[in-house]
XYZ file of N, CA and C in Angstrom:
801
model
N 0.409 -1.389 -0.132
C -0.177 0.132 0.131
C 0.739 1.314 0.025
N 0.230 2.432 -0.494
C 1.023 3.112 -0.675
C 0.063 4.397 0.258
N 1.002 5.311 1.057
C 0.637 6.330 1.296
C 1.305 7.683 1.179
N 0.417 8.159 0.699
C 1.055 9.864 0.900
C 0.198 11.674 1.424
N 1.270 11.578 1.885
C 1.001 12.855 2.964
C 0.323 14.173 2.529
N -0.889 14.557 2.519
C -1.656 15.256 2.067
C -1.579 16.847 2.547
N -1.201 16.685 4.139
C -1.330 17.620 5.158
C -0.781 17.321 6.524
N 0.058 18.333 6.863
C 0.498 17.619 7.791
C 1.503 19.514 8.651
N 2.173 19.370 9.195
C 2.672 20.902 9.983
C 3.628 21.187 9.225
N 4.481 20.147 8.698
C 6.012 20.462 7.942
C 5.595 20.196 6.740
N 6.913 20.797 5.961
C 6.934 21.230 4.434
C 8.146 21.007 4.205
N 8.687 20.546 2.796
C 9.922 20.265 2.739
C 10.783 21.434 1.654
N 11.640 22.124 1.602
C 12.537 23.226 1.081
C 12.489 22.505 -0.486
N 11.804 23.314 -1.392
C 11.756 23.132 -2.541
C 11.049 21.965 -3.205
N 9.989 22.003 -2.384
C 8.823 21.234 -2.321
C 7.844 21.954 -2.296
N 6.936 22.283 -3.073
C 6.263 23.227 -2.947
C 4.511 23.277 -2.948
N 4.780 22.541 -1.151
C 3.209 22.071 -0.834
C 2.783 23.239 0.674
N 1.176 23.249 0.373
C 1.442 23.683 1.633
C 0.745 22.937 2.508
N 1.149 23.618 4.152
C 1.167 22.867 5.512
C 0.073 23.613 6.240
N -0.451 22.891 7.476
C -1.149 23.235 8.276
C -0.960 22.352 9.280
N -1.086 23.299 10.482
C -1.261 22.234 11.490
C -2.338 21.258 11.777
N -2.257 20.144 11.055
C -3.573 19.204 10.888
C -2.759 17.911 10.052
N -3.904 16.976 10.030
C -3.405 15.623 9.476
C -4.517 15.288 7.839
N -3.978 14.848 7.145
C -4.651 13.740 6.206
C -3.775 13.353 5.262
N -4.029 12.135 5.283
C -2.895 10.883 4.357
C -4.246 10.375 3.301
N -3.625 9.873 2.236
C -4.053 8.907 1.004
C -3.026 7.774 1.174
N -4.506 7.072 1.169
C -3.468 5.469 0.800
C -4.496 4.440 -0.360
N -3.506 4.091 -0.900
C -4.084 3.698 -2.095
C -3.445 1.999 -2.279
N -4.210 1.268 -2.603
C -3.718 -0.271 -2.908
C -4.911 -0.933 -3.915
N -4.340 -1.180 -4.741
C -5.382 -1.120 -6.068
C -6.862 -0.693 -5.868
N -8.033 -1.779 -5.882
C -9.025 -0.551 -5.926
C -9.284 0.237 -4.652
N -8.805 0.023 -3.555
C -9.098 0.345 -2.026
C -8.056 2.219 -1.962
N -8.873 2.919 -1.959
C -8.698 4.318 -2.042
C -9.407 4.981 -0.591
N -8.085 5.528 0.339
C -8.916 5.998 1.710
C -8.295 6.949 1.805
N -9.063 7.986 2.381
C -8.268 9.884 3.044
C -8.739 9.415 4.462
N -7.409 9.743 5.160
C -7.738 9.508 6.769
C -7.645 10.383 7.496
N -8.199 11.709 7.409
C -8.609 12.706 8.183
C -8.272 13.447 7.124
N -9.120 14.883 7.150
C -9.282 15.876 6.220
C -8.542 17.226 6.303
N -7.688 17.195 7.661
C -6.723 18.506 8.175
C -7.818 19.516 8.712
N -7.424 20.713 8.021
C -8.344 22.076 8.990
C -9.234 23.042 7.946
N -8.566 22.959 6.903
C -9.139 23.993 5.366
C -8.893 22.963 4.224
N -9.203 23.225 3.055
C -8.880 22.697 1.754
C -7.465 22.543 1.605
N -6.488 22.726 2.057
C -5.197 22.434 1.935
C -5.004 21.090 1.555
N -5.616 20.367 2.137
C -5.406 18.764 1.526
C -5.982 18.539 0.448
N -7.115 19.180 -0.198
C -7.335 19.395 -1.614
C -6.181 19.581 -2.761
N -5.954 21.315 -2.441
C -5.212 21.796 -3.100
C -3.503 21.094 -3.518
N -2.862 20.222 -2.630
C -1.900 19.518 -2.440
C -2.535 18.520 -3.179
N -3.862 17.513 -2.870
C -3.955 16.218 -3.967
C -3.879 16.383 -5.120
N -4.166 17.982 -5.959
C -4.541 18.212 -6.815
C -3.273 18.475 -7.801
N -2.271 18.951 -6.882
C -0.585 19.361 -7.529
C -0.163 18.232 -7.667
N -0.361 16.880 -6.616
C 0.129 15.523 -6.850
C -0.241 14.746 -7.969
N -1.571 14.879 -8.510
C -2.219 14.350 -9.387
C -2.889 13.306 -8.522
N -3.616 13.123 -7.284
C -4.361 12.470 -6.701
C -5.992 13.237 -6.926
N -6.567 11.896 -7.349
C -7.928 12.026 -7.763
C -8.661 11.589 -6.727
N -9.154 12.803 -5.466
C -10.512 12.464 -4.447
C -11.797 12.186 -4.520
N -12.187 12.179 -6.022
C -13.532 11.500 -6.085
C -13.621 10.112 -6.422
N -12.226 9.839 -6.095
C -12.578 8.272 -6.306
C -12.360 7.298 -5.171
N -12.751 8.199 -4.497
C -12.641 7.676 -2.706
C -13.058 6.293 -2.733
N -12.691 5.303 -1.959
C -13.707 3.695 -1.194
C -13.947 4.499 -0.064
N -13.542 4.965 0.874
C -13.753 5.472 2.368
C -13.236 6.846 2.674
N -13.787 7.269 3.158
C -12.876 8.634 4.325
C -12.685 8.171 5.571
N -12.404 8.148 6.334
C -12.024 7.724 8.053
C -11.439 8.894 8.626
N -11.972 9.281 9.925
C -11.890 10.101 10.628
C -11.030 9.508 11.742
N -9.875 9.887 12.477
C -9.214 9.296 13.451
C -9.979 9.278 14.614
N -10.634 11.249 15.025
C -11.156 11.533 16.023
C -11.814 12.801 15.633
N -12.870 13.367 16.365
C -13.471 14.693 15.810
C -12.815 15.996 15.943
N -11.897 16.173 16.679
C -11.373 17.712 16.672
C -11.029 18.111 15.329
N -11.373 19.770 15.176
C -11.236 20.471 13.825
C -10.366 20.300 12.923
N -8.920 19.664 13.328
C -7.550 20.037 12.657
C -7.527 18.471 12.074
N -8.932 17.639 12.164
C -8.469 16.603 11.492
C -10.109 16.264 10.751
N -10.656 17.595 11.129
C -12.487 16.864 10.336
C -12.757 18.559 9.490
N -12.185 19.170 9.815
C -12.966 20.547 9.264
C -12.789 20.948 7.418
N -11.733 19.945 7.268
C -11.666 20.353 5.743
C -12.963 19.654 4.836
N -13.654 18.592 5.798
C -14.806 18.286 4.867
C -15.879 18.721 4.558
N -15.542 20.390 4.957
C -16.864 20.774 4.436
C -16.309 21.439 2.862
N -15.051 21.276 2.704
C -14.330 21.742 1.244
C -14.524 20.620 0.174
N -14.966 19.665 0.613
C -14.829 18.154 0.015
C -15.814 17.944 -1.356
N -15.045 18.167 -2.759
C -16.356 17.926 -3.794
C -17.510 16.790 -3.560
N -18.028 17.382 -4.940
C -18.979 16.534 -4.842
C -18.489 15.438 -5.975
N -19.269 14.151 -5.746
C -18.728 13.152 -6.226
C -20.293 12.455 -6.754
N -19.699 11.378 -7.956
C -20.824 10.588 -8.621
C -21.745 9.680 -7.897
N -20.805 9.471 -6.895
C -21.481 8.066 -5.976
C -21.297 8.868 -4.497
N -21.799 8.474 -3.427
C -21.869 8.917 -1.880
C -20.729 8.110 -1.360
N -19.414 8.923 -1.115
C -18.342 7.926 -0.344
C -18.817 7.881 1.049
N -18.478 6.749 1.311
C -18.562 6.245 2.814
C -17.689 6.779 3.670
N -18.231 7.527 4.986
C -17.222 8.099 6.217
C -17.198 7.184 7.137
N -15.950 6.343 7.869
C -15.859 5.745 8.473
C -15.143 6.480 10.166
N -15.924 6.169 11.399
C -15.423 6.748 11.914
C -16.896 6.061 13.703
N -16.009 6.777 14.674
C -16.185 6.280 15.796
C -17.436 7.329 15.926
N -18.765 6.759 16.519
C -19.864 8.071 16.828
C -19.805 8.630 17.563
N -18.876 9.212 18.493
C -18.314 10.076 19.217
C -17.902 11.197 18.297
N -17.549 10.767 16.860
C -16.854 11.948 16.419
C -17.429 13.163 16.224
N -19.016 12.857 15.726
C -20.126 14.078 15.579
C -20.607 14.671 17.037
N -20.367 14.147 18.300
C -20.583 14.920 19.282
C -19.404 16.231 18.991
N -20.377 17.449 19.679
C -19.649 18.721 20.094
C -18.800 19.094 20.909
N -17.502 19.809 20.561
C -16.585 19.791 21.477
C -16.237 20.921 21.254
N -15.645 21.295 22.720
C -14.846 22.600 23.111
C -13.850 23.000 24.099
N -13.333 23.798 24.102
C -12.019 23.767 24.843
C -11.903 25.440 25.289
N -11.949 25.784 26.308
C -11.327 27.393 26.649
C -12.321 28.462 25.503
N -13.490 27.773 25.631
C -14.580 28.769 25.042
C -14.449 28.369 23.565
N -13.793 27.636 23.070
C -13.535 27.482 21.419
C -14.339 26.103 21.270
N -15.305 26.069 20.212
C -16.004 24.793 19.440
C -14.975 24.638 18.358
N -13.977 23.758 19.128
C -13.210 22.541 18.400
C -13.668 21.199 17.595
N -14.786 21.123 17.396
C -15.516 19.731 17.302
C -15.580 19.654 15.404
N -16.097 18.468 14.822
C -16.419 18.652 13.695
C -17.572 19.511 12.841
N -17.382 20.343 11.709
C -18.025 21.417 11.940
C -19.366 20.928 10.964
N -19.866 19.666 10.856
C -21.025 19.435 10.270
C -21.568 18.513 11.080
N -23.121 18.358 11.482
C -24.246 17.830 11.788
C -24.204 16.551 11.137
N -24.608 15.573 11.813
C -24.609 14.067 11.464
C -25.631 14.440 9.909
N -26.836 15.095 10.160
C -28.010 15.214 8.756
C -27.075 15.963 7.928
N -26.268 16.702 8.186
C -25.542 17.038 7.004
C -24.358 16.422 6.190
N -23.852 15.479 7.200
C -22.970 14.646 6.307
C -23.838 13.473 5.741
N -24.894 12.995 6.333
C -25.685 12.371 5.978
C -26.446 12.239 4.186
N -26.435 13.625 4.371
C -27.233 14.138 3.037
C -26.316 14.033 1.796
N -24.595 14.394 1.887
C -23.929 13.636 0.703
C -22.711 12.386 1.086
N -22.888 11.878 2.527
C -22.116 10.296 2.394
C -22.782 9.563 3.088
N -22.595 7.975 2.991
C -23.036 7.148 3.258
C -22.359 6.753 5.111
N -22.768 7.137 6.293
C -22.537 6.978 7.508
C -21.975 5.364 7.871
N -20.778 5.150 8.139
C -20.691 4.337 9.115
C -19.885 3.835 10.147
N -20.712 4.554 11.259
C -20.198 4.748 12.762
C -20.084 3.643 13.581
N -18.779 3.155 13.914
C -18.855 1.959 14.565
C -18.030 2.156 16.039
N -17.706 1.800 17.031
C -17.147 1.368 18.227
C -16.046 0.019 18.078
N -16.669 -0.564 17.248
C -15.588 -1.761 16.804
C -14.811 -1.634 15.613
N -14.140 -2.667 15.326
C -13.405 -2.453 14.459
C -14.168 -2.469 12.992
N -13.724 -1.965 12.010
C -13.906 -2.244 10.797
C -12.919 -2.714 9.700
N -13.279 -3.910 8.824
C -12.412 -3.741 7.722
C -12.353 -3.309 6.460
N -11.673 -2.336 5.990
C -11.920 -1.605 5.169
C -11.440 -2.003 3.842
N -10.622 -2.828 3.986
C -9.744 -3.876 2.627
C -9.514 -5.070 3.309
N -8.744 -5.790 2.668
C -8.135 -7.228 3.104
C -7.013 -7.292 4.122
N -6.385 -6.275 4.084
C -5.479 -5.776 4.858
C -5.531 -4.368 5.796
N -6.230 -3.861 5.291
C -6.549 -2.619 6.107
C -7.895 -2.375 7.226
N -7.300 -2.043 8.233
C -8.548 -2.313 9.517
C -8.298 -0.956 10.265
N -9.669 0.227 10.372
C -10.101 0.615 10.861
C -10.274 0.026 12.545
N -9.727 0.663 13.689
C -9.385 0.136 14.944
C -10.829 0.368 15.849
N -11.416 1.031 15.265
C -12.375 1.820 16.375
C -12.157 2.233 17.780
N -12.921 2.041 18.896
C -12.824 2.384 19.986
C -11.392 1.628 20.859
N -10.422 2.374 21.166
C -9.175 1.770 21.383
C -9.596 1.528 23.007
N -9.079 0.637 23.608
C -8.714 0.395 24.958
C -7.870 1.255 25.571
N -7.808 1.865 27.104
C -6.960 2.262 27.754
C -6.452 1.461 28.831
N -5.299 0.534 28.463
C -4.786 -0.532 29.297
C -3.320 0.031 29.834
N -2.655 0.965 29.272
C -1.373 1.191 29.316
C -1.457 2.226 30.477
N -0.766 1.810 31.882
C -0.908 3.234 32.971
C -0.949 4.780 32.339
N 0.593 4.460 31.990
C 0.802 6.357 31.650
C 0.343 6.919 30.527
N -0.848 6.628 29.908
C -1.310 7.234 28.957
C -2.848 7.051 28.655
N -3.200 8.224 27.863
C -4.769 8.130 27.273
C -5.425 8.585 28.599
N -5.305 9.050 29.443
C -6.190 9.394 30.735
C -6.823 10.800 30.693
N -5.733 11.535 30.342
C -6.326 13.255 30.230
C -7.279 14.029 29.453
N -8.375 14.312 30.393
C -9.706 14.841 28.983
C -8.644 16.125 28.358
N -9.291 16.338 27.366
C -8.782 17.221 26.668
C -10.455 18.202 26.022
N -10.625 19.477 27.040
C -11.711 20.336 26.810
C -13.339 19.181 27.123
N -14.017 19.539 26.499
C -15.729 19.205 26.911
C -16.457 18.743 25.517
N -17.311 17.479 25.632
C -18.059 16.965 24.411
C -19.518 16.857 25.235
N -20.285 17.502 24.275
C -21.884 17.652 24.598
C -22.356 16.354 23.771
N -22.777 15.397 25.230
C -23.254 13.992 25.027
C -25.002 13.952 24.884
N -25.396 15.109 24.425
C -26.714 15.245 24.316
C -27.685 15.690 25.085
N -27.089 15.568 26.310
C -27.645 16.190 27.331
C -27.105 17.218 28.256
N -26.021 17.212 28.468
C -24.929 18.210 28.920
C -23.542 17.875 28.738
N -22.362 18.689 28.877
C -21.329 19.138 28.502
C -20.276 18.314 29.735
N -19.524 17.205 29.307
C -19.085 16.239 30.237
C -17.646 16.313 29.622
N -16.613 16.196 30.492
C -14.831 16.146 30.646
C -14.601 15.401 29.122
N -14.231 15.571 27.897
C -13.616 14.713 27.136
C -12.621 14.082 26.799
N -12.801 12.673 27.316
C -11.325 11.860 27.241
C -11.131 10.732 25.828
N -11.917 11.778 24.897
C -11.434 11.575 23.308
C -11.932 9.806 23.153
N -12.844 9.317 23.664
C -13.381 7.783 23.212
C -13.082 7.654 21.632
N -13.406 8.938 21.545
C -13.763 8.411 19.636
C -12.397 8.418 18.758
N -10.904 8.150 19.765
C -9.713 8.820 19.019
C -9.158 6.996 18.689
N -9.304 6.819 17.394
C -8.923 5.888 16.515
C -7.897 5.657 15.701
N -8.033 4.849 14.952
C -6.390 4.914 13.926
C -6.444 3.851 12.878
N -5.631 3.153 12.237
C -5.968 2.362 10.998
C -4.741 1.318 11.337
N -4.838 0.089 10.808
C -3.705 -0.447 10.824
C -3.819 -1.482 9.866
N -2.333 -1.574 8.745
C -2.019 -2.307 7.982
C -1.557 -3.444 7.777
N -2.022 -4.540 7.585
C -1.064 -5.513 7.629
C 0.009 -5.694 6.242
N 1.088 -5.679 6.642
C 2.034 -5.815 5.284
C 3.079 -7.200 5.453
N 3.815 -7.115 4.491
C 4.391 -8.186 4.808
C 5.932 -8.189 6.279
N 6.227 -6.949 6.468
C 7.026 -6.588 7.309
C 6.642 -6.572 8.930
N 4.777 -6.793 8.388
C 4.324 -6.187 9.526
C 3.191 -5.477 9.907
N 2.727 -5.178 10.812
C 1.502 -3.903 11.208
C 2.226 -2.518 10.811
N 1.676 -1.569 10.004
C 1.795 -0.279 9.595
C 0.543 0.448 10.424
N 1.237 1.375 11.933
C 0.158 1.837 12.485
C -0.215 3.237 11.852
N -1.536 3.836 11.600
C -1.395 5.036 10.765
C -2.533 5.778 12.128
N -1.852 6.612 12.576
C -2.413 7.615 13.581
C -2.767 8.960 13.276
N -3.999 9.536 14.063
C -4.139 10.956 14.049
C -3.711 11.871 14.957
N -3.902 11.784 15.676
C -2.969 12.296 17.370
C -2.914 11.554 18.252
N -3.472 10.564 18.381
C -2.998 9.354 19.330
C -3.307 9.593 20.592
N -4.549 10.351 20.977
C -5.223 10.823 21.917
C -5.443 9.242 23.149
N -5.887 8.470 22.725
C -6.012 7.437 23.090
C -4.616 6.715 23.943
N -3.450 7.432 23.055
C -2.211 6.806 23.472
C -1.527 5.740 22.791
N -0.466 6.158 21.954
C 0.458 5.456 20.646
C 0.799 3.938 21.416
N 1.059 3.771 22.747
C 1.128 2.484 23.152
C -0.208 1.622 23.102
N -0.884 2.173 23.631
C -2.457 1.673 23.473
C -3.069 1.349 22.126
N -2.559 2.326 21.131
C -3.293 1.949 19.680
C -2.519 0.521 19.110
N -1.111 0.590 19.141
C -0.199 -0.449 18.834
C -0.706 -1.783 19.662
N -1.098 -1.782 20.815
C -1.122 -2.874 21.431
C -2.352 -3.389 20.994
N -3.489 -2.714 20.962
C -4.782 -3.164 20.622
C -4.982 -3.555 18.465
N -3.795 -2.770 18.401
C -4.024 -2.888 16.880
C -3.305 -4.639 16.364
N -2.130 -4.722 17.345
C -1.284 -6.054 17.411
C -2.871 -7.126 17.857
N -3.541 -7.147 18.917
C -4.672 -7.888 18.820
C -5.610 -7.739 18.135
N -6.281 -6.924 17.539
C -7.107 -6.970 16.376
C -6.843 -7.649 14.973
N -5.551 -7.749 14.653
C -4.692 -7.911 13.415
C -4.113 -9.303 13.743
N -3.956 -9.787 15.006
C -3.382 -11.226 15.324
C -2.235 -11.197 14.736
N -1.596 -10.273 14.792
C 0.241 -9.763 14.306
C 1.282 -9.155 15.433
N 1.669 -9.689 15.930
C 2.760 -8.965 16.323
C 3.945 -7.924 16.297
N 4.638 -8.336 14.967
C 5.495 -7.540 14.048
C 5.132 -6.312 14.165
N 5.598 -5.142 14.723
C 5.868 -3.899 13.918
C 6.063 -3.381 12.481
N 5.607 -3.078 11.588
C 6.707 -2.270 10.182
C 6.799 -0.919 10.374
N 5.912 -0.435 11.095
C 6.017 1.055 11.116
C 5.037 2.071 11.632
N 4.887 3.062 12.018
C 4.401 3.904 12.631
C 4.699 5.511 12.084
N 2.803 5.763 11.466
C 3.312 7.385 11.235
C 2.206 7.919 11.781
N 2.165 9.025 11.998
C 1.365 9.807 12.986
C 1.601 10.774 14.069
N 0.328 11.733 14.104
C 0.674 12.375 15.891
C 0.465 11.431 16.295
N 1.857 11.592 18.124
C 1.604 10.895 19.324
C 1.361 12.063 20.049
N 0.218 12.908 19.925
C 0.395 14.029 21.016
C 1.345 13.824 22.336
N 2.590 14.166 21.831
C 3.696 14.448 23.220
C 3.984 15.768 22.898
N 3.542 16.671 23.824
C 4.042 18.084 23.289
C 5.063 18.759 24.435
N 4.901 17.937 25.988
C 5.532 18.146 26.218
C 6.764 17.350 26.996
N 7.782 17.789 27.657
C 8.886 16.908 28.039
C 8.211 16.532 29.359
N 7.941 15.070 29.435
C 7.341 14.410 30.749
C 7.797 13.149 31.098
N 7.899 12.686 32.016
C 7.756 11.093 31.997
C 7.245 10.050 30.766
N 6.324 10.508 30.730
C 5.126 9.799 29.466
C 6.104 9.776 28.376
N 7.062 10.554 28.039
C 7.685 10.556 26.814
C 8.792 9.556 26.695
N 9.349 9.659 27.916
C 10.628 8.504 28.526
C 9.860 7.015 28.508
N 8.754 7.018 28.614
C 7.985 5.611 28.780
C 7.923 5.332 27.296
N 6.930 6.141 26.633
C 6.809 5.764 25.378
C 7.981 5.539 24.283
N 9.136 6.224 24.907
C 10.461 6.165 24.118
C 10.751 4.685 24.212
N 10.712 4.246 25.386
C 11.298 2.815 25.952
C 10.066 1.490 25.296
N 9.229 1.829 25.417
C 7.794 0.949 24.591
C 7.824 0.876 23.120
N 8.405 1.812 22.505
C 8.569 2.199 20.948
C 9.919 1.026 20.813
N 10.872 1.439 21.603
C 12.568 0.615 21.261
C 12.109 -0.816 21.812
N 11.415 -1.218 22.591
C 10.901 -2.819 23.156
C 10.034 -3.314 21.163
N 8.969 -2.527 20.932
C 8.738 -2.735 19.572
C 9.311 -2.897 18.552
N 10.126 -1.691 18.221
C 11.594 -2.037 17.324
C 10.681 -1.791 15.928
N 9.423 -1.007 15.794
C 9.355 -0.800 14.274
C 10.542 -0.418 13.266
N 9.932 -1.101 12.361
C 11.162 -0.775 11.006
C 11.215 0.806 10.847
N 10.299 1.448 10.980
C 9.757 2.886 10.434
C 9.154 3.587 11.578
N 9.554 5.096 11.829
C 8.873 5.462 12.966
C 8.856 6.628 12.321
N 7.440 7.283 12.017
C 7.394 8.506 11.600
C 6.596 9.508 12.822
N 6.500 10.023 13.815
C 5.906 10.839 14.326
C 5.982 12.302 14.107
N 4.910 12.855 13.862
C 4.486 13.975 13.324
C 3.297 14.692 13.876
N 2.798 15.705 12.891
C 1.801 16.582 13.532
C 2.410 17.185 15.127
N 1.257 16.597 16.105
C 1.055 16.592 17.424
C 2.555 16.075 17.980
N 3.838 15.998 18.081
C 4.357 15.503 18.224
C 5.444 16.499 18.293
N 6.201 17.430 19.366
C 7.350 18.433 19.627
C 8.545 17.863 18.876
N 9.334 18.753 18.998
C 10.594 18.475 18.644
C 11.555 17.591 19.696
N 11.351 18.197 20.838
C 12.245 17.676 22.135
C 11.505 16.103 22.132
N 10.171 16.050 21.887
C 9.616 14.622 22.231
C 10.221 13.569 21.214
N 10.386 14.093 20.036
C 11.033 13.350 18.973
C 12.467 13.144 19.005
N 13.484 14.026 19.208
C 14.602 14.026 19.458
C 14.658 12.900 21.171
N 13.940 12.814 21.695
C 14.237 11.828 23.192
C 13.674 10.804 22.659
N 12.720 10.457 21.820
C 12.638 9.293 21.106
C 13.765 8.659 20.079
N 14.266 9.661 19.457
C 15.154 9.563 18.372
C 16.515 8.584 19.284
N 16.490 9.376 20.290
C 17.809 9.075 21.071
C 17.490 7.203 21.937
N 16.485 6.938 21.399
C 16.280 5.545 21.706
C 16.110 4.739 20.510
N 15.444 5.182 19.535
C 14.834 4.653 18.314
C 15.423 5.513 17.178
N 15.377 4.990 16.156
C 15.711 6.031 14.925
C 14.186 6.347 14.462
N 14.479 7.895 14.663
C 12.752 8.065 13.681
C 13.246 8.889 12.013
N 12.089 8.811 11.715
C 12.273 9.487 10.257
C 11.440 10.439 10.262
N 12.086 11.704 9.610
C 11.000 12.948 9.214
C 10.141 12.499 8.305
N 9.191 13.099 7.964
C 7.867 13.259 6.754
C 7.244 14.341 6.997
N 6.719 14.688 5.576
C 6.560 15.946 5.414
C 5.870 15.856 4.241
N 4.630 17.094 4.148
C 4.087 17.062 2.761
C 4.114 16.815 1.912
N 3.301 16.021 1.006
C 4.005 15.599 -0.545
C 5.003 13.922 -0.316
N 5.184 13.555 1.353
C 6.263 12.177 0.902
C 5.542 11.285 0.735
N 5.895 10.237 0.007
C 5.318 9.163 -0.241
C 5.927 8.083 0.489
N 4.857 7.328 1.231
C 5.405 5.968 1.972
C 5.355 4.614 1.280
N 6.178 3.380 1.218
C 5.562 2.099 0.592
C 5.554 1.629 2.161
N 3.998 1.098 2.104
C 3.409 0.257 3.409
C 3.779 -1.403 2.934
N 5.109 -1.543 3.529
C 5.235 -3.079 3.737
C 4.930 -4.171 4.241
């Protein structure tokens, strides 16, 4: 499977694509064409056009979670001949707020249903023979996935948001699993543990996406130790992973830089 970075915080010199603090990846293998997140604006569409990628031919759009740096780009998605399936956790559609700002999905369930086929699931969903949407991630690792971020509206009242809707993709390749994340609010170690269980594969071929490690805490060291133990062949922390966190991880296991416009072969 081929993964192309359409949106990320980082761009390369002499590769003139647009960047923004968000995530959007395009995955393609045979007839399978999946868009993972849509970033914050139309940046993913403009970069896709420059890269010669036709997003109107998608098999599915998958949302990692409901924050608007991963979902707001959906308002710019072009009309298609047939409805595209949106696969996500039901909590993606809950209103979210933080520090007085609304930070959730910009469209309501009704607005999305008018244009897309909705497949909302807390359980894993098989998107193709080798590609799996993981659904709700169990929080079993003691040092991660516990801190609420803002609040969510459950239909009755505002509650602390523990981001139960945060999920990821797992691709079963010849070298093992590739884990593809948005922000890893559930915890990158929790995500990897659950992906191994769902897919019945212990080997980790690669990891790409945001790890939500913004400050240097004991969690960064524990995460680096965990990743060293899992020993993925490719490790690509991006988006919401600070320089200092990447450096600390790199001191334990090599980290690869990934930027907008880059293409990775998931083997």
